[in-house]
PDB file of C-alpha atoms in Angstrom:
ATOM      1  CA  UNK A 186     -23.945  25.635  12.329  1.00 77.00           C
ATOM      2  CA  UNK A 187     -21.786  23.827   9.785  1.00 75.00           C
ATOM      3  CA  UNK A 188     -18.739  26.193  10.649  1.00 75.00           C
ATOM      4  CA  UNK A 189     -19.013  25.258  14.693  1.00 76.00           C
ATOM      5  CA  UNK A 190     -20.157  21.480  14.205  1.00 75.00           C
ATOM      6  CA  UNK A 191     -16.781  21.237  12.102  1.00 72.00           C
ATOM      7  CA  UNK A 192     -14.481  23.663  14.285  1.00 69.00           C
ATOM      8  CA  UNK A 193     -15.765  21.090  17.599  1.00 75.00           C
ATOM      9  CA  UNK A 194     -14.687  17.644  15.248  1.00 70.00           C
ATOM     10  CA  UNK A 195     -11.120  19.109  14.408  1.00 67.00           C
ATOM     11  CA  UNK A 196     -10.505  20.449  17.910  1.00 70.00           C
ATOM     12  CA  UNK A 197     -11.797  16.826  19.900  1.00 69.00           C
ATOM     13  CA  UNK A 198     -10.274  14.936  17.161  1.00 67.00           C
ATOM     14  CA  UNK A 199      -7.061  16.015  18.409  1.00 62.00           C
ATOM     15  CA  UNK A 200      -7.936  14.976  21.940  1.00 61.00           C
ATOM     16  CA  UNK A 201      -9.037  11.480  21.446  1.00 57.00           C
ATOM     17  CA  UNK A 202      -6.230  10.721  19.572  1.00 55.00           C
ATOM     18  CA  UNK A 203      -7.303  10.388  15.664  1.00 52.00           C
ATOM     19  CA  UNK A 204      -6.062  13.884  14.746  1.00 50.00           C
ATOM     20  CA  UNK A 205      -4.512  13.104  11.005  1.00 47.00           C
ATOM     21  CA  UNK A 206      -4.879   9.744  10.691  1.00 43.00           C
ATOM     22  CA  UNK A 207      -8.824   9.547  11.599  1.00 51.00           C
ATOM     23  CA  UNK A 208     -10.216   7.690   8.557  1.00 50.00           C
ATOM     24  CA  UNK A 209     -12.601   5.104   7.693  1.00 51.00           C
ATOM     25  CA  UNK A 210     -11.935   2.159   5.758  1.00 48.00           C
ATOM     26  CA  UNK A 211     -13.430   1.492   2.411  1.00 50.00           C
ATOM     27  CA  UNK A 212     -14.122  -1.424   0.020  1.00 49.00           C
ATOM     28  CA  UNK A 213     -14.245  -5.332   0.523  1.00 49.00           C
ATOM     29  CA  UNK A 214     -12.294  -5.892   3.168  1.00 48.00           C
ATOM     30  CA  UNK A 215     -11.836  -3.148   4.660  1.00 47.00           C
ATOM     31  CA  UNK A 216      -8.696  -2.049   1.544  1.00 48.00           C
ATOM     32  CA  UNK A 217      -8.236   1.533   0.571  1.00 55.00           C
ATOM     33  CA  UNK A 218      -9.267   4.310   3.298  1.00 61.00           C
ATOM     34  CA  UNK A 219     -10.983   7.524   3.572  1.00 63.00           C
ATOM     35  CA  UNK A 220      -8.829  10.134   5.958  1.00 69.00           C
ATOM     36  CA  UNK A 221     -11.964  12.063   7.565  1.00 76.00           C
ATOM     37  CA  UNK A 222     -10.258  15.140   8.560  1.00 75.00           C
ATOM     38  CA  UNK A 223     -10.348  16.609   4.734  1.00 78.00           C
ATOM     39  CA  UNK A 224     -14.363  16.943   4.992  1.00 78.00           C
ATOM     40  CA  UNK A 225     -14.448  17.750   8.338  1.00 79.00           C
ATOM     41  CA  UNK A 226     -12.306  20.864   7.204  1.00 82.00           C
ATOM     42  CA  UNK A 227     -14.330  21.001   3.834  1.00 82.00           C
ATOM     43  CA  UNK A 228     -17.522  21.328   6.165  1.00 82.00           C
ATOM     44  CA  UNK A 229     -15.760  24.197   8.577  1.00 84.00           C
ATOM     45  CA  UNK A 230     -14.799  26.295   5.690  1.00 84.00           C
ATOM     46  CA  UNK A 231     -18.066  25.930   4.147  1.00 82.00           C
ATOM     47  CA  UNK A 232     -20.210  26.608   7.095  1.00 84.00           C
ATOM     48  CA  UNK A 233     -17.519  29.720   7.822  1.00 84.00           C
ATOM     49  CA  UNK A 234     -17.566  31.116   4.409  1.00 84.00           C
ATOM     50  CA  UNK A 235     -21.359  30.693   3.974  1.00 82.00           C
ATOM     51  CA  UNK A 236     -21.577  32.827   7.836  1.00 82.00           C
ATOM     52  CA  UNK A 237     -19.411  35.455   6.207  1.00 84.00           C
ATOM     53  CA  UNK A 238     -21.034  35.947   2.442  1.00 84.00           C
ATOM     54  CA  UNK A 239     -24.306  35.918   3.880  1.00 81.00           C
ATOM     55  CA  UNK A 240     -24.216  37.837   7.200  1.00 81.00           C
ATOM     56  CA  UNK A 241     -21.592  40.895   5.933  1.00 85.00           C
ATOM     57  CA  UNK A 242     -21.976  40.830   2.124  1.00 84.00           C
ATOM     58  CA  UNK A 243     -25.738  41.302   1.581  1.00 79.00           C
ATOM     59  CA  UNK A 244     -25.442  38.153  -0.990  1.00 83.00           C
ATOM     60  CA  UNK A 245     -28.277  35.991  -1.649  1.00 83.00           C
ATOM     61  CA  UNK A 246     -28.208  32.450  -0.367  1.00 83.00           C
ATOM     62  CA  UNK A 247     -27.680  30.710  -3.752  1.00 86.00           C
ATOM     63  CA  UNK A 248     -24.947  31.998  -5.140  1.00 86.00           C
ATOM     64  CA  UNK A 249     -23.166  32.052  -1.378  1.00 84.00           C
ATOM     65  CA  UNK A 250     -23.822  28.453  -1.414  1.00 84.00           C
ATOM     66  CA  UNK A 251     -22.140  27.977  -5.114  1.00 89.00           C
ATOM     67  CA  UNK A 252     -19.151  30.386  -3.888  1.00 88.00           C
ATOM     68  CA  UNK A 253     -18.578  28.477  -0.200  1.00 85.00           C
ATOM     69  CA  UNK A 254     -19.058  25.482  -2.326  1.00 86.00           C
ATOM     70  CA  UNK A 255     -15.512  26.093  -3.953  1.00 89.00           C
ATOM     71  CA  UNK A 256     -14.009  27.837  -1.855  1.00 87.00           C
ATOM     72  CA  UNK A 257     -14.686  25.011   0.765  1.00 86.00           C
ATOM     73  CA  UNK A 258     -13.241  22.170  -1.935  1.00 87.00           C
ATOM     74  CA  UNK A 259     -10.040  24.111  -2.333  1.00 89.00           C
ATOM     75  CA  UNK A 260      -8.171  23.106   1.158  1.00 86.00           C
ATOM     76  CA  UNK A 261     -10.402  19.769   1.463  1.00 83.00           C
ATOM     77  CA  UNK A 262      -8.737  18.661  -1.659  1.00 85.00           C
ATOM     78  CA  UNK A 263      -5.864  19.600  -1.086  1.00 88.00           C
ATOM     79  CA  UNK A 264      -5.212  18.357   2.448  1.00 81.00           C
ATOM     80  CA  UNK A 265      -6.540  14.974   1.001  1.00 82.00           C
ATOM     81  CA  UNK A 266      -3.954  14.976  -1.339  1.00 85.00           C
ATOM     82  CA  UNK A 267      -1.084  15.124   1.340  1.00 85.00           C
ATOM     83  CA  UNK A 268      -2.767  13.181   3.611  1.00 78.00           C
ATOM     84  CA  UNK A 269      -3.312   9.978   0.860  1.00 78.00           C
ATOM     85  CA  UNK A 270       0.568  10.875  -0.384  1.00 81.00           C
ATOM     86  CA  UNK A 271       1.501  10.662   3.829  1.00 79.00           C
ATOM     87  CA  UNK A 272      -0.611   7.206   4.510  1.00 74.00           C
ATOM     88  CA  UNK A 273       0.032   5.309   1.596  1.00 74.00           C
ATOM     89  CA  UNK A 274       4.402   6.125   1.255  1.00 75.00           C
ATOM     90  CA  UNK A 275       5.520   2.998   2.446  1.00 73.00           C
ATOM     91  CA  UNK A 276       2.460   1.180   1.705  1.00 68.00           C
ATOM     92  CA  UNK A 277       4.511  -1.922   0.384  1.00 67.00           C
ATOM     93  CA  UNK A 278       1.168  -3.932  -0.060  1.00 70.00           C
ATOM     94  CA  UNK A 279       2.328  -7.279  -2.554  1.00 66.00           C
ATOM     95  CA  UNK A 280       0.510  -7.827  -5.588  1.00 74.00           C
ATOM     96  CA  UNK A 281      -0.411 -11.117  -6.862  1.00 74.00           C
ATOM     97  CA  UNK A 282       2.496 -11.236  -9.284  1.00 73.00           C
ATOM     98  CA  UNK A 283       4.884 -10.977  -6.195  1.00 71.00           C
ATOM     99  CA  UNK A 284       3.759 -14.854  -5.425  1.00 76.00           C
ATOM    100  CA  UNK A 285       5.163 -16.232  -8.407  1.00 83.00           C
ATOM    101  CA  UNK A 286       8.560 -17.343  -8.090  1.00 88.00           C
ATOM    102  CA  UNK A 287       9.395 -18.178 -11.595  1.00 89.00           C
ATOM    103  CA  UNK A 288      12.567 -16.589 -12.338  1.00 89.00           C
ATOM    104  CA  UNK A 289      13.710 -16.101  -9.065  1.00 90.00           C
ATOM    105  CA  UNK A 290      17.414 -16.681  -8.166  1.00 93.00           C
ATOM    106  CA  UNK A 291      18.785 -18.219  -4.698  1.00 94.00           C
ATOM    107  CA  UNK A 292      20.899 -20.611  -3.522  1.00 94.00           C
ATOM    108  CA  UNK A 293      20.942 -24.015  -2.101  1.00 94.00           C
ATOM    109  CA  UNK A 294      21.611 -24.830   1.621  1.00 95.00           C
ATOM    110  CA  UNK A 295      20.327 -28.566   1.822  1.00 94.00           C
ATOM    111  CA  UNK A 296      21.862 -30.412  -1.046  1.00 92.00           C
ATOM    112  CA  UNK A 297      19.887 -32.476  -3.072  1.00 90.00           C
ATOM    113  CA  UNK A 298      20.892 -35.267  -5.612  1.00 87.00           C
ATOM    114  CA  UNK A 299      18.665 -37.882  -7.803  1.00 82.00           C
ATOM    115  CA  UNK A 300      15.480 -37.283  -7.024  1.00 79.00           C
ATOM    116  CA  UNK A 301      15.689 -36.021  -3.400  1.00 87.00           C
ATOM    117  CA  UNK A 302      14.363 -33.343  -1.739  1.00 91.00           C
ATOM    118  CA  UNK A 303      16.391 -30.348  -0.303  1.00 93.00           C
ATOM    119  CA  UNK A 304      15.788 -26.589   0.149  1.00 95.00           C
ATOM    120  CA  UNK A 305      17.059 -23.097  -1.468  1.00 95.00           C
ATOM    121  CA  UNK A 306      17.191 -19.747   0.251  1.00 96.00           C
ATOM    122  CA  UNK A 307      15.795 -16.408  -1.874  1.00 94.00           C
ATOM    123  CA  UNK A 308      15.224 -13.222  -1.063  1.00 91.00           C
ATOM    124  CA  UNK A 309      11.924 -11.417  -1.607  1.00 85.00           C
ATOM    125  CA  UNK A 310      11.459  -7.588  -0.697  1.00 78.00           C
ATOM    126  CA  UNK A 311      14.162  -7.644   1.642  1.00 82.00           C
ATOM    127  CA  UNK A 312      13.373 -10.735   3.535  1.00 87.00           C
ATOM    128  CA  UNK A 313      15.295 -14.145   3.627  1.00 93.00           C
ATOM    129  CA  UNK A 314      12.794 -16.999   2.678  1.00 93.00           C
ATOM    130  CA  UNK A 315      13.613 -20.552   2.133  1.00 94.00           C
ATOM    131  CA  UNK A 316      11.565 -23.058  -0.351  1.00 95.00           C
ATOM    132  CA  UNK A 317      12.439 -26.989  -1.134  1.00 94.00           C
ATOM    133  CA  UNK A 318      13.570 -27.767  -3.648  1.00 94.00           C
ATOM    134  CA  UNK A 319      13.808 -31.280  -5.590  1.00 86.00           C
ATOM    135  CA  UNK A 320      16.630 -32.607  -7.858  1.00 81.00           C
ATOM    136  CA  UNK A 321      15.355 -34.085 -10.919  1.00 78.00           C
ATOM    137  CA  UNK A 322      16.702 -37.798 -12.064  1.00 76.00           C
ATOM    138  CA  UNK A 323      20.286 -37.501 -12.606  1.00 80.00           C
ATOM    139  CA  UNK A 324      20.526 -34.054 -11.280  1.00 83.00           C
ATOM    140  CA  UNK A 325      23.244 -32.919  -8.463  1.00 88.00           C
ATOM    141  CA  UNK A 326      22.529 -29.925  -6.200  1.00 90.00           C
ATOM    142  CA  UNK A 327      25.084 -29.341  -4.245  1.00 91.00           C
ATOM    143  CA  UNK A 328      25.125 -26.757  -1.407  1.00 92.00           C
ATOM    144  CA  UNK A 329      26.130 -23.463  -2.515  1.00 92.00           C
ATOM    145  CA  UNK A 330      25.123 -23.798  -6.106  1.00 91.00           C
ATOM    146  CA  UNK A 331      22.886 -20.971  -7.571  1.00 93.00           C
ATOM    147  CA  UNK A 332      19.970 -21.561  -9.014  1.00 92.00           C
ATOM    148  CA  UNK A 333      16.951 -20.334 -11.065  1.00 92.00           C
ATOM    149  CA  UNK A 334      13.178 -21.382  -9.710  1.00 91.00           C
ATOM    150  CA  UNK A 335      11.304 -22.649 -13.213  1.00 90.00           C
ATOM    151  CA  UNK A 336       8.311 -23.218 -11.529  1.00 89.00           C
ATOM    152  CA  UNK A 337       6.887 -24.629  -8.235  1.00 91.00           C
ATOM    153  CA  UNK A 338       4.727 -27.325  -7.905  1.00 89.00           C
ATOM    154  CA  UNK A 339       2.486 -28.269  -4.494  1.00 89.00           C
ATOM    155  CA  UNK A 340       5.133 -26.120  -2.741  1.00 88.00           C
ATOM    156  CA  UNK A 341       8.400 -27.498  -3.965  1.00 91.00           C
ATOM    157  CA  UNK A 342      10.531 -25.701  -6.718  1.00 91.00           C
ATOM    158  CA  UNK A 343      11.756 -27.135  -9.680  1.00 89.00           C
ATOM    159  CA  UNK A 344      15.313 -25.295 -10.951  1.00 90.00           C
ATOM    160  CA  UNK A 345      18.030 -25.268 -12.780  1.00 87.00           C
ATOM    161  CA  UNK A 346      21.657 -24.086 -12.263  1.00 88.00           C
ATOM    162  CA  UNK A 347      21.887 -20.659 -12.912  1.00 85.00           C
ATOM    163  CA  UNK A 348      25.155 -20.928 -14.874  1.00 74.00           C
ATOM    164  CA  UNK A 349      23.161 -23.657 -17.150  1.00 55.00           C
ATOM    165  CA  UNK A 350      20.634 -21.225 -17.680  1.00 52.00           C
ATOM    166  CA  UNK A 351      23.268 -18.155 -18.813  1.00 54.00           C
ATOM    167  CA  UNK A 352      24.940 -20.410 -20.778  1.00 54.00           C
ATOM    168  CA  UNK A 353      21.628 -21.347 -22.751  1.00 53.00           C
ATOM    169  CA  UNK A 354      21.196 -17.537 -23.487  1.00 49.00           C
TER     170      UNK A 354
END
């Protein structure tokens, strides 16, 4: 029963369009994902083996069960293997550490001078992105200059010029 039940999931899946990438989601939120295709072939091979062992070899049912038991395991482990290593490749999920901007280098394209506001460009995994920034008392940010963020406070960075910063080093 377990061989056909399985044989009928892997043959529709392929019809209604899930095929390798059927899976269910998993966790709070719905992060991290189970691909259901490994224990639908775990299950086949199982039911298949068990048919075989039982029916032809003249074995008893418990110790068919332990052998279909690993045998089944084999190819459902490993097919979940390459199927997590497929899905997840370019997974390019950010962690929280990728929201800090501390240390980041960019450039300004609004200048800002004594106390004004004006805005920097950075890039961050790959993409252009653009914060304001805010000179301090006395300080002159002129377009073009480069700059480290120190920190950013209610959504505007506080920097320094980068070649102030090497020099300090």
């Amino acid at each position: 029963m377990c061989f056909w039940a399985g044989l009928v999931l892997i043959v529709s899946s392929g019809f209604h369009g899930h095929g390798l990438t059927g899976h269910r989601h998993t966790g709070a939120g719905g992060h991290g994902f189970v691909p259901l295709l490994p224990l639908i072939v775990s299950v086949t091979v199982w039911g298949g083996t068990g048919y075989v062992l039982v029916r032809f070899s003249g074995m008893n049912l418990p110790s068919a069960i332990l052998i279909c038991t690993v045998i089944a395991l084999l190819p459902g482990c490993l097919l979940y293997a390459v199927l997590i290593r497929m899905m997840t490749r370019y997974d390019s999920s950010m962690n929280e550490s990728d929201y800090d901007l501390a240390g980041q280098l960019g450039y300004i394209s609004i200048a800002a001078e004594d106390g004004t506001a004006g805005e920097m460009k950075y890039v961050l995994h790959g993409t252009m992105r653009s914060i304001g920034v805010r000179a301090e008392a006395g300080q002159e940010l002129a377009k073009g200059d480069r700059v480290i963020i120190l920190k950013v406070v209610k959504g505007m960075a506080e920097v320094t010029l980068f070649e102030r910063e090497t020099a300090q080093l």
